[in-house]
Coordinates of C-alpha atoms and ligand atoms in Angstrom, one line a residue:
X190 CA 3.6 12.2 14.5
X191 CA 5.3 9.5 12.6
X192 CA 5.5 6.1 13.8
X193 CA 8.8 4.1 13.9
X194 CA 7.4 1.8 10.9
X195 CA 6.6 4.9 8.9
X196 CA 10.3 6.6 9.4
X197 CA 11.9 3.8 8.4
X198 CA 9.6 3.3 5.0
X199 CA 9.0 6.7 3.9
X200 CA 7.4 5.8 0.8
X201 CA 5.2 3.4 2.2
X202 CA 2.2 4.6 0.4
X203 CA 3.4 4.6 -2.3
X204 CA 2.3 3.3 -5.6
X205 CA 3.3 3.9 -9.1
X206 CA 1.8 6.5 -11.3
X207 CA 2.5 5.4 -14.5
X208 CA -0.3 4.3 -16.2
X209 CA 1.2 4.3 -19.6
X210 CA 1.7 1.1 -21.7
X211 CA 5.5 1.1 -23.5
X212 CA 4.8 0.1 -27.1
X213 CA 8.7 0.6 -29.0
X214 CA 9.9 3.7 -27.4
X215 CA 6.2 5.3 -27.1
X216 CA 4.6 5.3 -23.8
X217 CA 0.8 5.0 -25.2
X218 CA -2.2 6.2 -22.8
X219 CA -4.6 3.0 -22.7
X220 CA -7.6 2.4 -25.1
X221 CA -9.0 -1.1 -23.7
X222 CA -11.0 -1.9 -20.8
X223 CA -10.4 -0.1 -17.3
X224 CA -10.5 -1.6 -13.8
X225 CA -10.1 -1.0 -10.2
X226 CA -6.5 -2.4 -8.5
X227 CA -7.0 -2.8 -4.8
X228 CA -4.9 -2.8 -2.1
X229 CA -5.5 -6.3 -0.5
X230 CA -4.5 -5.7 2.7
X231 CA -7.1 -2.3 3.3
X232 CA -9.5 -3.1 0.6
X233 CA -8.6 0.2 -0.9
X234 CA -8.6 1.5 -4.4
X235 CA -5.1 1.7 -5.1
X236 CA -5.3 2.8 -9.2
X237 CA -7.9 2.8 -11.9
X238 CA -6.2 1.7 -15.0
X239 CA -6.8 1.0 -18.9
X240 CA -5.7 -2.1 -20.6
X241 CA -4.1 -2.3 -24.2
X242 CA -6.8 -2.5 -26.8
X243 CA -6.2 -5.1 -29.7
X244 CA -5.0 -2.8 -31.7
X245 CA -2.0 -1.6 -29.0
X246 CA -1.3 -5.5 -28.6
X247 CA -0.9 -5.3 -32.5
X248 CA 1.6 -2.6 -32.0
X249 CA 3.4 -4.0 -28.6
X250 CA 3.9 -7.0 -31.0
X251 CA 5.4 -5.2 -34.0
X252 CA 7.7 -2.8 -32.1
X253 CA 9.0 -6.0 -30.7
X254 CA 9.3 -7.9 -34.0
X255 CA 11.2 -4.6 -35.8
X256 CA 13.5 -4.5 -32.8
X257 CA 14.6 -8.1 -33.2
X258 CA 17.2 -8.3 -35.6
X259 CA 19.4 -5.3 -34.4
X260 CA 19.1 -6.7 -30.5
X261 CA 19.5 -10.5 -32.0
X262 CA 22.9 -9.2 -33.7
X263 CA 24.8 -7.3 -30.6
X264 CA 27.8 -9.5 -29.5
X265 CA 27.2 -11.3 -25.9
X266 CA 29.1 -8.2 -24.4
X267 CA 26.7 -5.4 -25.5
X268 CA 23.8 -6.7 -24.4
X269 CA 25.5 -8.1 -21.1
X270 CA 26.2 -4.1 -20.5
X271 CA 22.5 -3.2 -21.4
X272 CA 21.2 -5.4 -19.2
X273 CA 23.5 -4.8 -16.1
X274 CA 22.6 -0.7 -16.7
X275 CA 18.8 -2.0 -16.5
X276 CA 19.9 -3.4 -13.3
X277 CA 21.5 -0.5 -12.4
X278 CA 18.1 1.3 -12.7
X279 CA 16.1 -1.2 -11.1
X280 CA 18.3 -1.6 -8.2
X281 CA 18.0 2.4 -7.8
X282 CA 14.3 2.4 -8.1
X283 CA 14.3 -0.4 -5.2
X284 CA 12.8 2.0 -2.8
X285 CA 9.7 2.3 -4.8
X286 CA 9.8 -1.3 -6.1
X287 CA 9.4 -2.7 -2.8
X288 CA 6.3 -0.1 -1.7
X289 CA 4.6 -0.7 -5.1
X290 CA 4.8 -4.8 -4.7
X291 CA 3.8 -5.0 -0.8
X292 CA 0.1 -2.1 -1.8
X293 CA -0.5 -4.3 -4.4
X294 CA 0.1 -8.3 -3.6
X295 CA 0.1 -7.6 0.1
X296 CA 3.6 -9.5 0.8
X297 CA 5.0 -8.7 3.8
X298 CA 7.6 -6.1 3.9
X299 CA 10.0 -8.0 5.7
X300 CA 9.5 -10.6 2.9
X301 CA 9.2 -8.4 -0.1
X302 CA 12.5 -6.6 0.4
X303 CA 14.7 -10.2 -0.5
X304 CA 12.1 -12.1 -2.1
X305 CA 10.4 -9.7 -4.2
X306 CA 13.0 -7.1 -5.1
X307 CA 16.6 -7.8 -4.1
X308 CA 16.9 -11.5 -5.4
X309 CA 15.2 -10.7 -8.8
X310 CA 17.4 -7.8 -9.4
X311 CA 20.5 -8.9 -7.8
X312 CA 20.9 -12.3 -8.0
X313 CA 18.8 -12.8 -11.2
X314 CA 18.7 -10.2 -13.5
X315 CA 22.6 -10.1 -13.0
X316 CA 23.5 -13.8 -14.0
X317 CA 21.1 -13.3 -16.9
X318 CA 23.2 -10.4 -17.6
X319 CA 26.4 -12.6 -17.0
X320 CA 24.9 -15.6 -18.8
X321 CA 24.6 -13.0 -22.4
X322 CA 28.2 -13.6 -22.7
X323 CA 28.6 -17.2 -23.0
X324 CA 29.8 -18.5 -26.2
X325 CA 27.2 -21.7 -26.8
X326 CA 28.3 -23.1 -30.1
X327 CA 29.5 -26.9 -30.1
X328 CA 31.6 -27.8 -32.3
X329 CA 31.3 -31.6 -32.8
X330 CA 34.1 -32.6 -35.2
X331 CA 34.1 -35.2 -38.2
X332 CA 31.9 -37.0 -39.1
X333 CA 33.0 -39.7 -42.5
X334 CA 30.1 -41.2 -43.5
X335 CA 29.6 -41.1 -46.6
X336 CA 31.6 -38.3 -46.8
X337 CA 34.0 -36.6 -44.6
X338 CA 32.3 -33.6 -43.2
X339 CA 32.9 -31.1 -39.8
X340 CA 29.8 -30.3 -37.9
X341 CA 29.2 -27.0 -35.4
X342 CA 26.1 -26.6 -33.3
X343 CA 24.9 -22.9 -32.7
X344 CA 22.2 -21.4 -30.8
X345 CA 20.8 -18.4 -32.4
X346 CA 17.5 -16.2 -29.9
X347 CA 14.3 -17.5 -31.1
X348 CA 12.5 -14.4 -31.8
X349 CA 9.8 -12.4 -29.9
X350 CA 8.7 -13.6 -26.6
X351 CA 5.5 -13.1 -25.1
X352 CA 6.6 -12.9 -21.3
X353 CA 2.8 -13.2 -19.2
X354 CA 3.7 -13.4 -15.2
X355 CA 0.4 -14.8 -12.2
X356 CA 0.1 -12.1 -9.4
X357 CA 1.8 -13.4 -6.7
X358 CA 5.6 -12.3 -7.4
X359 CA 5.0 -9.0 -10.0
X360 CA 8.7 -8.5 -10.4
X361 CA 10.6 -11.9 -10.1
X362 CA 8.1 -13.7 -12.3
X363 CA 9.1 -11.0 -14.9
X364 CA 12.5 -11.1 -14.8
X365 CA 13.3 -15.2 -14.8
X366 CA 11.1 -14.3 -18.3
X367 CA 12.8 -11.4 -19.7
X368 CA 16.2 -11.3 -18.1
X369 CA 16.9 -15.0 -20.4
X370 CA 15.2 -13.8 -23.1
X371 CA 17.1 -10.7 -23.4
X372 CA 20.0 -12.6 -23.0
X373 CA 19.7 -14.7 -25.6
X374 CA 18.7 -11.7 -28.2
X375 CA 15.3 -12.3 -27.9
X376 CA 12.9 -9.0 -27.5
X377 CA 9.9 -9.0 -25.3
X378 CA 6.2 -8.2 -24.9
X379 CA 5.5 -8.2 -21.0
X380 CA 2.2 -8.9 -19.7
X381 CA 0.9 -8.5 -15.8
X382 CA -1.5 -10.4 -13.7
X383 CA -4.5 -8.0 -14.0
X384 CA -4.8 -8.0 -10.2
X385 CA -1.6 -6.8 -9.8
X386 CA -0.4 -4.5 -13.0
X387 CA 1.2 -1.2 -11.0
X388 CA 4.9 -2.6 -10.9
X389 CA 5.0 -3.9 -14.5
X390 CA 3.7 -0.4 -15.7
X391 CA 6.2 1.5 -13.5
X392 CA 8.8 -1.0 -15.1
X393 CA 7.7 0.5 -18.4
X394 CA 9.6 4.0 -17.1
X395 CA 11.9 2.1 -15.8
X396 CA 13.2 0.6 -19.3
X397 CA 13.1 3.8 -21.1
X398 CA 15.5 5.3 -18.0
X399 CA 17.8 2.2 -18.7
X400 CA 18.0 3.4 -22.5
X401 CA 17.3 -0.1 -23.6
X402 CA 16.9 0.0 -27.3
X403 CA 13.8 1.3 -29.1
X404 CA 11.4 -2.3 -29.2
X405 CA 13.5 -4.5 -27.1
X406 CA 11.0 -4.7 -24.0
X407 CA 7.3 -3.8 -24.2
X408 CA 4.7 -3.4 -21.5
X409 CA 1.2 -3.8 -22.1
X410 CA -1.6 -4.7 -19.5
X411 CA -5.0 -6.3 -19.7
X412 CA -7.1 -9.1 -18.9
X413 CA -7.4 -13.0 -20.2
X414 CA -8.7 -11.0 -23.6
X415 CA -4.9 -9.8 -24.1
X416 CA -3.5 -12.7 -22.6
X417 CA -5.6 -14.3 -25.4
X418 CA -4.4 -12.1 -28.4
X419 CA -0.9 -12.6 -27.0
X420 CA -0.2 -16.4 -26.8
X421 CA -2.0 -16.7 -29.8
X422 CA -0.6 -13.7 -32.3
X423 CA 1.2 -14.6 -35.3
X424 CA 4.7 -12.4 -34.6
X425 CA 4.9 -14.1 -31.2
X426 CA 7.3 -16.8 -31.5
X427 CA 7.8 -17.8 -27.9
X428 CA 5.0 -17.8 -25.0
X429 CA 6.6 -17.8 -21.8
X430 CA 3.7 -17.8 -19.1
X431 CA 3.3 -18.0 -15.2
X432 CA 0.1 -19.2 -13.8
X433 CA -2.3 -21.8 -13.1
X434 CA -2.5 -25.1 -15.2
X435 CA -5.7 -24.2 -16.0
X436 CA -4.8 -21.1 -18.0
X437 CA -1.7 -22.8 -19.2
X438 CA -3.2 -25.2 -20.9
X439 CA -5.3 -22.8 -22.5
X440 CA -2.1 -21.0 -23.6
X441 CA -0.8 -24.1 -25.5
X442 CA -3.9 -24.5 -27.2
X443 CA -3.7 -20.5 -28.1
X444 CA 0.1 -20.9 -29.2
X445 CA -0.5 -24.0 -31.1
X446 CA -2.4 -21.9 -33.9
X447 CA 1.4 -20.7 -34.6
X448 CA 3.5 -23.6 -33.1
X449 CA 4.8 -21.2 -31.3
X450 CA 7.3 -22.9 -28.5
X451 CA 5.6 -22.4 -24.5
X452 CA 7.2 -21.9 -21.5
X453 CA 4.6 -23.0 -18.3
X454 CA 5.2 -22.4 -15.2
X455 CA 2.5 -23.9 -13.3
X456 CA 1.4 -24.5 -10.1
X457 CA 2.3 -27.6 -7.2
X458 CA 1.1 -29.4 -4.3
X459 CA 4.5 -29.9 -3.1
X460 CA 5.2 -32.8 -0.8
X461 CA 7.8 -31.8 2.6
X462 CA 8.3 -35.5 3.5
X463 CA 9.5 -36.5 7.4
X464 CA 11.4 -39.6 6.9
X465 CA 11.7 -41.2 10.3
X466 CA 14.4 -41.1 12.6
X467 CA 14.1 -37.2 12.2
X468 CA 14.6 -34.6 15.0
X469 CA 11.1 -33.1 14.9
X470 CA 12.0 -30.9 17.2
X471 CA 14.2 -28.8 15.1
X472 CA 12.5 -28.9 12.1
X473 CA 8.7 -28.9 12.7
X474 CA 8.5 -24.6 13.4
X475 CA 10.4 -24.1 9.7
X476 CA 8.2 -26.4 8.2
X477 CA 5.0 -24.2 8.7
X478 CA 6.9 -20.7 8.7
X479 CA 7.9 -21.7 5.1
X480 CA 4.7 -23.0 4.1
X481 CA 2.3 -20.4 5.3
X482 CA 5.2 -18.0 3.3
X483 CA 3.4 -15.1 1.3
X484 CA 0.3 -15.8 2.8
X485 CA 0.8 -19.7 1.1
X486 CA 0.7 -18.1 -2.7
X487 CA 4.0 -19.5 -3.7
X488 CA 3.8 -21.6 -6.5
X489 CA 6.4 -23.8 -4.4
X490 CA 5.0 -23.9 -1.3
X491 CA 5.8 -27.0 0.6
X492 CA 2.0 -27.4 1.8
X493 CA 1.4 -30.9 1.6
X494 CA 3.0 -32.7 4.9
X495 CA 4.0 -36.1 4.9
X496 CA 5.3 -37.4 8.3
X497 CA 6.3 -40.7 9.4
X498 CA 3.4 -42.0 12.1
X499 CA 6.0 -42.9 14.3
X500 CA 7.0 -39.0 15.1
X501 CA 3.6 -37.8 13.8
X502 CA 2.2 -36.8 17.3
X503 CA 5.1 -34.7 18.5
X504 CA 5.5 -33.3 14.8
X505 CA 2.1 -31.9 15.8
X506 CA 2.7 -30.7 19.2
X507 CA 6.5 -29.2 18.0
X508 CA 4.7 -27.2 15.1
X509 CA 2.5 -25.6 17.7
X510 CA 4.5 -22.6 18.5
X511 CA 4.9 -22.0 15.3
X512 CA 1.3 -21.0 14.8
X513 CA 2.2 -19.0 17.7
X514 CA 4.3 -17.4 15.9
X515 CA 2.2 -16.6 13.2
X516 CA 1.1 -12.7 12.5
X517 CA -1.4 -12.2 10.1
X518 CA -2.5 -8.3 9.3
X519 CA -0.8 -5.1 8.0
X520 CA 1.9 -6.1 5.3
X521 CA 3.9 -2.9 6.6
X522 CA 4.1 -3.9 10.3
X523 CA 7.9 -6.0 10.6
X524 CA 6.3 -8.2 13.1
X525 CA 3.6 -9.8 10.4
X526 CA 4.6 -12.5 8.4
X527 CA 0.9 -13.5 6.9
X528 CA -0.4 -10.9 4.2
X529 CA -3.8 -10.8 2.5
X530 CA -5.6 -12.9 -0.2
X531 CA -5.0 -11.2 -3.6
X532 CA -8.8 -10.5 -3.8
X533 CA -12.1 -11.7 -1.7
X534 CA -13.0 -14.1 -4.3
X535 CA -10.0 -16.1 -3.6
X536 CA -10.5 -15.9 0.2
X537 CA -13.7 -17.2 -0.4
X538 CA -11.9 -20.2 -2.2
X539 CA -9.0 -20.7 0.6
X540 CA -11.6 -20.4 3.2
X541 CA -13.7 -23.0 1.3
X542 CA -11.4 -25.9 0.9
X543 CA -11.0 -25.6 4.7
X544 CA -14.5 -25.3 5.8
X545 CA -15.2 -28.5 2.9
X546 CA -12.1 -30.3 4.5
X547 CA -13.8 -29.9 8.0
X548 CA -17.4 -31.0 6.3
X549 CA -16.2 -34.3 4.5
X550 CA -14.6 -35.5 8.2
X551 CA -11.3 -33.2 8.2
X552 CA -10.0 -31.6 11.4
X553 CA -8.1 -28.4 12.4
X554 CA -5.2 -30.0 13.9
X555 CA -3.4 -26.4 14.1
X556 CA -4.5 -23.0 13.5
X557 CA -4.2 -19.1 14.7
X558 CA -7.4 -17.8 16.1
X559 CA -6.5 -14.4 17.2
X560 CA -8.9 -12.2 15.5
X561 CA -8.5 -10.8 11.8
X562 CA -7.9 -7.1 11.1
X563 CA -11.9 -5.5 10.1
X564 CA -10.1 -5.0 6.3
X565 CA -8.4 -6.8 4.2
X566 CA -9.0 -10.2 2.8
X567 CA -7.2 -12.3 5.5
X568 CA -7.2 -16.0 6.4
X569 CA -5.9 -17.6 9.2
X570 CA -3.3 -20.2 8.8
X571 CA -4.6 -24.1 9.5
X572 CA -3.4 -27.2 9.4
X573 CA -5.6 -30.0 8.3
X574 CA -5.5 -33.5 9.0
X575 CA -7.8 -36.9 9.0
X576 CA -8.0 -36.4 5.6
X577 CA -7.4 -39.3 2.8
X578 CA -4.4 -38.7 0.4
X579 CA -7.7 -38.9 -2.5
X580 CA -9.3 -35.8 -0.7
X581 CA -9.6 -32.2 -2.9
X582 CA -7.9 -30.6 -0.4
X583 CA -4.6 -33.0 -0.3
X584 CA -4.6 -33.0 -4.3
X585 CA -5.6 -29.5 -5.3
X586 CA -3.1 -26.0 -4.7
X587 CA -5.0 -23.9 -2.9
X588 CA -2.5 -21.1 -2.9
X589 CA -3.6 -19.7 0.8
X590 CA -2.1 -20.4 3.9
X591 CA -3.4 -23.9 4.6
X592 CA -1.5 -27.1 4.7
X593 CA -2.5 -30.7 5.1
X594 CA -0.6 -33.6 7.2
X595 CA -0.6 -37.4 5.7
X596 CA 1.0 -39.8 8.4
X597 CA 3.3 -43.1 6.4
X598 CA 4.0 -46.3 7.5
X599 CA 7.1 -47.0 5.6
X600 CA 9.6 -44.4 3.4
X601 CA 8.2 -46.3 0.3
X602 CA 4.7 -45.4 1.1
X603 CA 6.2 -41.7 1.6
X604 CA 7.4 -42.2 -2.1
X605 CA 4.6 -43.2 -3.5
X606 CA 1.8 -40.5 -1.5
X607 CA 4.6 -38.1 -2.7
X608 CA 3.9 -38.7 -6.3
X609 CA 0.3 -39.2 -6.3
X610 CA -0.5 -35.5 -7.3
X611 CA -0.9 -34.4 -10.9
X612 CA 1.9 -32.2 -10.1
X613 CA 5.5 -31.9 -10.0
X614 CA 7.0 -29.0 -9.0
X615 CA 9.4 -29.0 -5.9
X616 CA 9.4 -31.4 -2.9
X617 CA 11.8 -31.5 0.2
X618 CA 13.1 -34.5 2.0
X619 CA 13.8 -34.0 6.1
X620 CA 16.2 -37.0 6.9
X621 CA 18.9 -37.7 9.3
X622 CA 20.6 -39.8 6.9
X623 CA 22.3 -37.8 3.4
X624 CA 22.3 -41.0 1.5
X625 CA 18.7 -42.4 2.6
X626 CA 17.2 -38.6 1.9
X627 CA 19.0 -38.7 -1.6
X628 CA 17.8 -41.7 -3.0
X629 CA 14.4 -40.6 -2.0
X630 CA 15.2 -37.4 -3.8
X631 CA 15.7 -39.8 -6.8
X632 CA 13.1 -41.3 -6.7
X633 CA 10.3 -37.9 -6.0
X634 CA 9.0 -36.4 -9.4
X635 CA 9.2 -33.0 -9.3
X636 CA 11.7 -30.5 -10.9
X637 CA 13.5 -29.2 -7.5
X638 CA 14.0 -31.5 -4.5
X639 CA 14.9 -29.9 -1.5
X640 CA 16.9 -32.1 1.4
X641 CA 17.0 -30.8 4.7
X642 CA 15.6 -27.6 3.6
X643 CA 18.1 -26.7 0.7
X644 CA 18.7 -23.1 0.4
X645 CA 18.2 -20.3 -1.6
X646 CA 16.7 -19.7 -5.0
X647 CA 19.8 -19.9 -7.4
X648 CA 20.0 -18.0 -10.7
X649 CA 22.4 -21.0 -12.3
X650 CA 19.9 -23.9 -11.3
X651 CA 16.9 -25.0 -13.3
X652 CA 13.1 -24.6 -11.6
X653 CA 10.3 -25.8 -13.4
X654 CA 7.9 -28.6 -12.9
X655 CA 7.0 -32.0 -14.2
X656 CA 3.6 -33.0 -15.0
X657 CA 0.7 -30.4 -14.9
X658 CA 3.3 -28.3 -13.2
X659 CA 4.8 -27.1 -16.4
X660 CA 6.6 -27.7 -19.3
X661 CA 10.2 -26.4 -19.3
X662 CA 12.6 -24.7 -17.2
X663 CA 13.1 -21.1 -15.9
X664 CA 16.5 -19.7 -14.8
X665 CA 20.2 -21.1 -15.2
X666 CA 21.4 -22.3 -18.6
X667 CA 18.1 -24.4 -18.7
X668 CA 15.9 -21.1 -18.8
X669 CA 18.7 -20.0 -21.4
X670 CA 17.6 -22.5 -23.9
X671 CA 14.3 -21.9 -23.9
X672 CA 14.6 -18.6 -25.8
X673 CA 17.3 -20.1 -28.6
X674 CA 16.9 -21.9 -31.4
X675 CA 19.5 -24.8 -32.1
X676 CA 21.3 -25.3 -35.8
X677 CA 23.6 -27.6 -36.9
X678 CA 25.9 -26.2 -39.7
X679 CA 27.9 -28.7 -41.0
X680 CA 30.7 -28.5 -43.9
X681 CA 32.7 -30.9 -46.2
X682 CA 35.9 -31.1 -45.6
Ligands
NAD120 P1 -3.7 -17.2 -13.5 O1 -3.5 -18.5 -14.3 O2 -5.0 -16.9 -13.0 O3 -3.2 -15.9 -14.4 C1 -1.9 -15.7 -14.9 C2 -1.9 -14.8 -16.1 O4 -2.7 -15.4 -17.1 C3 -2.5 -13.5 -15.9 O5 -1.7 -12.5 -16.4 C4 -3.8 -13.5 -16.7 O6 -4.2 -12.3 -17.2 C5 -3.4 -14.4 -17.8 N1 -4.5 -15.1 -18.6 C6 -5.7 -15.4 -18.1 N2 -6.4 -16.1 -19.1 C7 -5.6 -16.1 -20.2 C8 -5.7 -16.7 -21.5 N3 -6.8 -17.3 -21.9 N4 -4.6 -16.6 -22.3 C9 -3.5 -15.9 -21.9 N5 -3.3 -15.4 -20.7 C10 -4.4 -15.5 -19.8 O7 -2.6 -17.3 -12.3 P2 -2.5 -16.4 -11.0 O8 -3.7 -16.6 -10.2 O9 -2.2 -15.0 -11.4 O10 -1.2 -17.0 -10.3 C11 -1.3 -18.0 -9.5 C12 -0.8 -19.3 -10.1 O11 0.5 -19.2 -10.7 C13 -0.8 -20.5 -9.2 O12 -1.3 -21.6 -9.8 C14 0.7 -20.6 -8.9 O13 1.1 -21.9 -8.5 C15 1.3 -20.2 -10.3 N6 2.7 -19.8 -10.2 C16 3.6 -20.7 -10.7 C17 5.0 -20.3 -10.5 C18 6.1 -21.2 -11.1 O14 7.2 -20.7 -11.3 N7 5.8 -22.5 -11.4 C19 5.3 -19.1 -9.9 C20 4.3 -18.3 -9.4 C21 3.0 -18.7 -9.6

């Protein structure tokens, strides 16, 4: 008997088979190392696979770099309609998309169906595909000294790109990275997160079923070793990577050896500031739904609470039903909006930063207690508080579904608590007043500030962070000009 859950996702199980790498238009069996990929949610041994040996990277590399020039000459048009039929394909693989993300990363289905498949594909990849057409030359006029002289500025892709994506969103992180790229006429080497690699390889079919030209994308897999080889090879002209600092910075020092251009998307300790005169009411259950989102491994996750002392108390009591609310377990059940830890080393690490949090004089001012499923490497969500704005726990990302709570006296205390992270990524402001929550906007230093909430994830506007949150911008026009190169031609007249 089948139960309602399983009718409705009849390839729930499933997981890709393809265990190929795509180096040019040749789907290569593996000749590197080989590990296990787990199901984080049962513990279970989803696929064995093989990653690309140096010699395959050597090859992912040169398909790409022979591909360039045809794929760098198509008008805006043709590659626009090669990358919409790649949507095409994507958006009719969906079904198996969706099953292959939530077995492997553990995101809740209920999640993973917008978040993880239907945003990248249909909101993304499609204004990529939109944004191929756009005519970017600039044509600034004359210039008379000495001479008189006209002057255009063109923008012209930037070569191959070496797209590597962290394992928390398989399929979106890929496509901010190749859908500009493409775009722009760049080609591409894509490499996974080694914990999560099954979608990236079953994107490999997925590209030859689009009929992409021969060298245009490329899949290989692996671990830091490849990621290595990559950002440091000499026919790599772009590194566009997704992951911690820590491995970013190592991936500027590896792409220096070329000065090759990076892209880093890095991690945050976002700030969700409540300025006072706010309803806490209405705003204190979103606050820790969107937190505790994806299990809290989202890069922007708004984990770090600042709230005014004068509604701090009934912030606290309001947020409690939204623990209540709080279902941590199988991935596949609607109901559950907490998934697993990627692996038990990093539940280990979540778990740690709370149990050191309670040890240096922290306490649990929230948290779900029901017990955990026997499998699967789950935390429950807690809030912490009583700690000092210095503590680890307030200034590191622990990418897990814990947040901490900083009362403030005055909104330019709020300010400067807000900035005192070495990160930069996203923030949001909860005010009553537009103006007041704007100019603290201003004034917050990260690359997306959020009033009230904000909304969705748009494809036209920039995301990236400031300070050791990155260097540059993904999506919009912004994520356009990271893969071209600027010239200025200019002409005696
Ligand atoms: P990670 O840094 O551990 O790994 C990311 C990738 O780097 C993997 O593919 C890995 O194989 C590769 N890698 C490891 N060592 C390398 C090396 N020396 N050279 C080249 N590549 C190497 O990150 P993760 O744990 O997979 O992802 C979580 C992190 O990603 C968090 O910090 C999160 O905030 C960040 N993230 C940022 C964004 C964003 O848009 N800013 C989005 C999602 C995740």
């Amino acid at each position: 008997m089948t139960t309602a859950t399983e009718a409705k996702n009849p390839l729930k199980d499933w997981v890709p088979e393809t265990r190929t790498l795509l180096l040019g238009d040749r789907s290569a069996e593996a000749a590197g190392e080989t590990w296990d990929v787990y199901n984080p949610a049962t513990e279970a041994v989803i696929a064995t696979v093989t990653g690309a040996s140096s010699g395959q990277v050597d090859e992912a590399v040169a398909a790409a770099r022979q591909a360039f020039p045809a794929w760098a000459a198509l008008s805006g048009e043709e590659r626009s309609r090669h990358i919409h039929r790649f949507a095409d394909v994507l958006e009719k693989a969906a079904d198996r998309l969706l099953p292959s993300i939530v077995n492997e990363v553990g995101t809740p289905v209920s999640l993973a169906e917008y978040l993880q498949v239907k945003m990248a594909v249909d909101e993304h990849l499609r204004w990529a595909a939109e944004a191929a057409k756009t005519d970017r030359t600039i044509h600034l006029g004359e210039f008379d000294k000495p001479v008189p002289t006209m002057s255009d500025v063109v923008h012209q892709p930037v070569g191959v790109v070496a797209a590597i994506t962290g394992y928390n969103y398989p399929l979106n992180l890929a496509i901010f990275k190749f859908g500009a790229a493409l775009a722009a006429g760049c080609t591409v080497v894509l490499l996974p997160s080694p914990r999560t690699p099954l979608t990236t390889l079953f994107l490999g079919d997925l590209i030859k079923e689009a009929g992409l030209p021969q060298g245009v994308m490329n899949v290989v897999i692996g671990g830091a070793d490849v990621g290595q080889q990559l950002s440091s090879h000499p026919g790599v002209d772009r590194v566009s990577f997704t992951g911690s600092d820590g491995v970013g910075a190592k991936i500027m020092e590896q792409a220096a050896a070329n000065i090759a251009g990076v892209t880093l998307e890095l991690g945050g300790k976002s700030p969700s500031i409540v300025l006072p005169g706010v309803n806490v009411q209405k705003i204190a259950v979103e606050m820790h739904l969107r937190w505790s989102r994806n299990g809290g491994q989202g890069c922007a996750a708004l984990a770090r609470l600042l709230v005014h002392e004068a509604v701090y108390d009934e912030f606290l009591d309001a947020g409690a039903s939204a623990f209540d609310q709080m279902v941590v377990g199988d991935p596949w059940d609607r109901a559950t909006n907490i998934g697993p830890m990627i692996r038990p080393d990093h539940q280990v690490r979540v778990r740690g930063f709370i149990d050191g949090s309670v040890a240096e004089g922290g306490t649990k001012l929230l948290e779900v207690t029901k017990s955990l499923p026997e499998k699967g490497w789950f935390v429950n969500p807690v809030l912490l508080g009583g700690l000092p704005h210095s503590a680890r726990a307030v200034q590191q990302e622990i990418f897990g579904p814990v947040a901490v709570i900083v009362p403030f006296k005055d909104t330019e205390e709020a300010i400067r608590l807000a900035n005192d992270t070495p990160y930069g990524l996203a923030a949001n402001v909860w005010c009553d007043d537009l103006v007041e929550g704007r100019r603290v906007a201003e004034q917050v230093r990260a690359g997306t500030v959020w009033i009230n909430g904000g909304g969705a994830m748009r494809p036209d506007a920039p995301f990236g962070g400031y300070g050791k949150s990155g260097v540059g911008r993904e999506l919009g026009e912004w994520g356009m000009r990271e893969y071209l190169e600027v010239k200025h031609i200019q002409w005696r007249i």
